[in-house]
Coordinates of C-alpha atoms in Angstrom, one line a residue:
X15 CA -21.1 -16.0 17.4
X16 CA -24.1 -13.7 16.3
X17 CA -26.3 -15.1 14.0
X18 CA -26.3 -12.9 10.7
X19 CA -29.5 -12.9 8.6
X20 CA -30.8 -10.7 5.9
X21 CA -28.5 -9.7 2.7
X22 CA -27.0 -6.5 4.9
X23 CA -26.2 -8.8 7.9
X24 CA -24.6 -11.2 5.5
X25 CA -22.3 -8.3 4.0
X26 CA -22.0 -6.9 7.4
X27 CA -20.9 -10.5 8.7
X28 CA -18.1 -10.9 5.6
X29 CA -16.8 -7.4 6.0
X30 CA -16.2 -7.9 9.9
X31 CA -13.9 -11.3 8.7
X32 CA -12.6 -9.4 6.3
X33 CA -11.4 -7.2 8.7
X34 CA -10.0 -9.5 11.5
X35 CA -8.4 -11.5 8.5
X36 CA -6.7 -9.0 6.9
X37 CA -3.1 -7.6 7.6
X38 CA -2.9 -4.7 9.7
X39 CA -1.8 -1.3 7.5
X40 CA -1.5 2.2 8.3
X41 CA -4.8 4.2 8.4
X42 CA -5.0 8.2 8.6
X43 CA -5.3 9.7 11.8
X44 CA -6.6 12.7 13.1
X45 CA -4.0 15.1 15.0
X46 CA -6.8 15.9 17.6
X47 CA -7.1 12.1 18.8
X48 CA -3.5 11.5 19.3
X49 CA -2.6 10.3 23.0
X50 CA -1.2 12.7 25.2
X51 CA 2.3 11.7 25.4
X52 CA 2.7 11.4 21.5
X53 CA 1.2 14.8 21.0
X54 CA 3.9 16.2 23.9
X55 CA 6.8 14.6 22.0
X56 CA 5.8 15.7 18.8
X57 CA 5.2 19.3 19.8
X58 CA 8.5 19.3 22.1
X59 CA 10.6 18.2 20.0
X60 CA 9.3 19.9 16.5
X61 CA 7.6 23.3 17.8
X62 CA 7.3 24.5 14.7
X63 CA 6.2 21.6 13.0
X64 CA 2.8 21.7 10.5
X65 CA 1.6 17.8 10.4
X66 CA 0.9 17.2 6.4
X67 CA -0.1 13.7 6.6
X68 CA -1.0 11.3 10.0
X69 CA -1.1 7.5 9.9
X70 CA -1.0 5.2 12.6
X71 CA -0.1 1.6 12.8
X72 CA 0.8 -1.7 15.1
X73 CA 4.5 -2.4 14.2
X74 CA 5.8 -5.8 16.3
X75 CA 2.9 -5.1 18.5
X76 CA 3.5 -1.5 19.4
X77 CA 1.2 1.3 18.2
X78 CA 3.4 3.8 16.1
X79 CA 2.2 7.3 14.7
X80 CA 3.5 8.4 11.6
X81 CA 4.2 12.3 11.3
X82 CA 4.9 13.4 7.7
X83 CA 5.7 17.4 8.2
X84 CA 7.3 20.3 7.4
X85 CA 9.2 22.8 9.2
X86 CA 9.7 26.1 7.6
X87 CA 10.8 24.4 4.2
X88 CA 11.8 21.4 5.5
X89 CA 10.2 18.1 4.8
X90 CA 10.5 15.5 7.7
X91 CA 8.8 12.4 9.3
X92 CA 8.9 10.9 12.2
X93 CA 7.9 7.5 14.3
X94 CA 6.4 8.1 17.6
X95 CA 5.1 5.2 19.5
X96 CA 1.6 5.6 21.9
X97 CA 4.2 5.9 25.2
X98 CA 5.3 9.4 23.8
X99 CA 8.9 7.5 22.6
X100 CA 10.4 9.0 19.7
X101 CA 11.8 5.9 17.5
X102 CA 12.9 7.3 14.6
X103 CA 13.5 11.2 12.8
X104 CA 13.7 11.7 8.8
X105 CA 14.7 14.6 6.8
X106 CA 13.8 14.4 3.3
X107 CA 17.5 15.4 1.7
X108 CA 18.6 15.9 -1.9
X109 CA 20.0 12.7 -3.5
X110 CA 23.8 14.0 -3.4
X111 CA 23.7 14.6 0.1
X112 CA 23.5 11.0 0.2
X113 CA 27.4 9.6 1.2
X114 CA 28.8 7.7 -1.5
X115 CA 29.0 4.5 0.2
X116 CA 24.9 4.3 0.7
X117 CA 24.3 5.5 -2.7
X118 CA 26.4 2.9 -4.2
X119 CA 24.3 0.0 -2.1
X120 CA 21.1 2.1 -3.5
X121 CA 22.2 2.3 -7.2
X122 CA 23.1 -1.5 -6.6
X123 CA 19.7 -2.4 -5.7
X124 CA 18.0 0.2 -8.4
X125 CA 19.6 -1.3 -11.0
X126 CA 18.2 1.2 -13.3
X127 CA 15.2 2.6 -11.7
X128 CA 14.6 6.2 -11.5
X129 CA 15.4 7.8 -8.2
X130 CA 13.0 9.6 -6.4
X131 CA 12.5 11.0 -2.9
X132 CA 15.5 10.6 -0.4
X133 CA 16.0 10.5 3.1
X134 CA 18.1 10.7 5.9
X135 CA 17.1 8.6 8.6
X136 CA 17.9 8.4 12.7
X137 CA 16.8 5.1 14.6
X138 CA 16.6 5.3 18.0
X139 CA 14.5 2.2 19.3
X140 CA 14.2 -1.2 17.5
X141 CA 10.5 -2.1 18.0
X142 CA 10.1 -6.4 19.2
X143 CA 7.5 -8.4 20.9
X144 CA 5.5 -5.5 21.7
X145 CA 8.0 -3.6 23.2
X146 CA 10.1 -0.1 22.2
X147 CA 14.1 -1.2 23.2
X148 CA 16.6 1.5 23.2
X149 CA 19.2 1.1 20.9
X150 CA 23.1 1.2 22.2
X151 CA 23.6 3.9 19.7
X152 CA 21.7 5.3 17.1
X153 CA 21.6 3.8 13.6
X154 CA 21.5 6.0 10.5
X155 CA 20.3 5.0 7.2
X156 CA 19.3 6.5 3.7
X157 CA 16.1 5.4 2.3
X158 CA 15.6 6.3 -1.5
X159 CA 11.7 6.0 -3.3
X160 CA 12.2 4.3 -6.9
X161 CA 10.3 3.7 -10.1
X162 CA 10.8 1.1 -12.4
X163 CA 8.8 -0.2 -15.6
X164 CA 5.6 0.6 -14.2
X165 CA 6.3 -0.3 -10.2
X166 CA 7.3 1.5 -7.5
X167 CA 9.5 0.7 -4.5
X168 CA 11.8 2.1 -1.5
X169 CA 14.8 0.8 -0.7
X170 CA 16.6 1.4 2.7
X171 CA 20.2 1.2 3.4
X172 CA 22.9 1.7 6.0
X173 CA 25.8 4.4 5.9
X174 CA 28.2 1.9 4.8
X175 CA 25.7 0.8 1.7
X176 CA 24.7 -2.6 3.0
X177 CA 20.4 -3.4 2.5
X178 CA 18.9 -3.0 5.4
X179 CA 15.5 -3.3 3.5
X180 CA 14.9 -4.3 -0.1
X181 CA 12.2 -2.7 -2.0
X182 CA 8.9 -4.5 -2.9
X183 CA 8.3 -3.4 -6.1
X184 CA 4.3 -2.8 -6.3
X185 CA 2.4 -1.7 -9.5
X186 CA 2.5 2.4 -9.7
X187 CA -1.5 2.2 -10.7
X188 CA -2.4 0.0 -7.8
X189 CA -3.3 2.4 -5.5
X190 CA -1.1 0.8 -3.2
X191 CA 1.5 2.5 -1.4
X192 CA 5.0 0.7 -0.4
X193 CA 4.5 -1.2 2.6
X194 CA 5.2 0.7 5.8
X195 CA 9.0 0.7 6.8
X196 CA 9.4 -0.6 10.2
X197 CA 10.3 2.5 12.0
X198 CA 10.2 5.0 9.3

């Protein structure tokens, strides 16, 4: 290990340890630096898509590029693995477009929380142990962002209303976003 000397070196050494120990979180990613397979998949699947936000994060050992974009007046998201595999596609939808069974599951978790942005999600692949694994059939899920008592969270349910991912409630004022949803 390199010797850390002086105050600046001590700070740099400490920051290096923090970076090593800290869990991976998504980070903004410049579109011009996308790996070619990822850029090609995005351009092919969404030829009229305009990227609003792009993050990159390792999930279950797979590098995932999380696109938030719009095509015309439709807000969308997609997760594309580093090899160009589109793992999931998401469409922002009005709350009343969520089927009754799925909404029942969302409301059961919300317990009086104010429901905000809602999404229809179709997942094609699972991520496991560094591999992208094709599902037998795509899974349709619904997500709803919620706020309650100064906290925010997001719940994801299957079409039948079964909770796929419960919300992690975080203070709104913290600036911390809810954790990245696998495959979201």
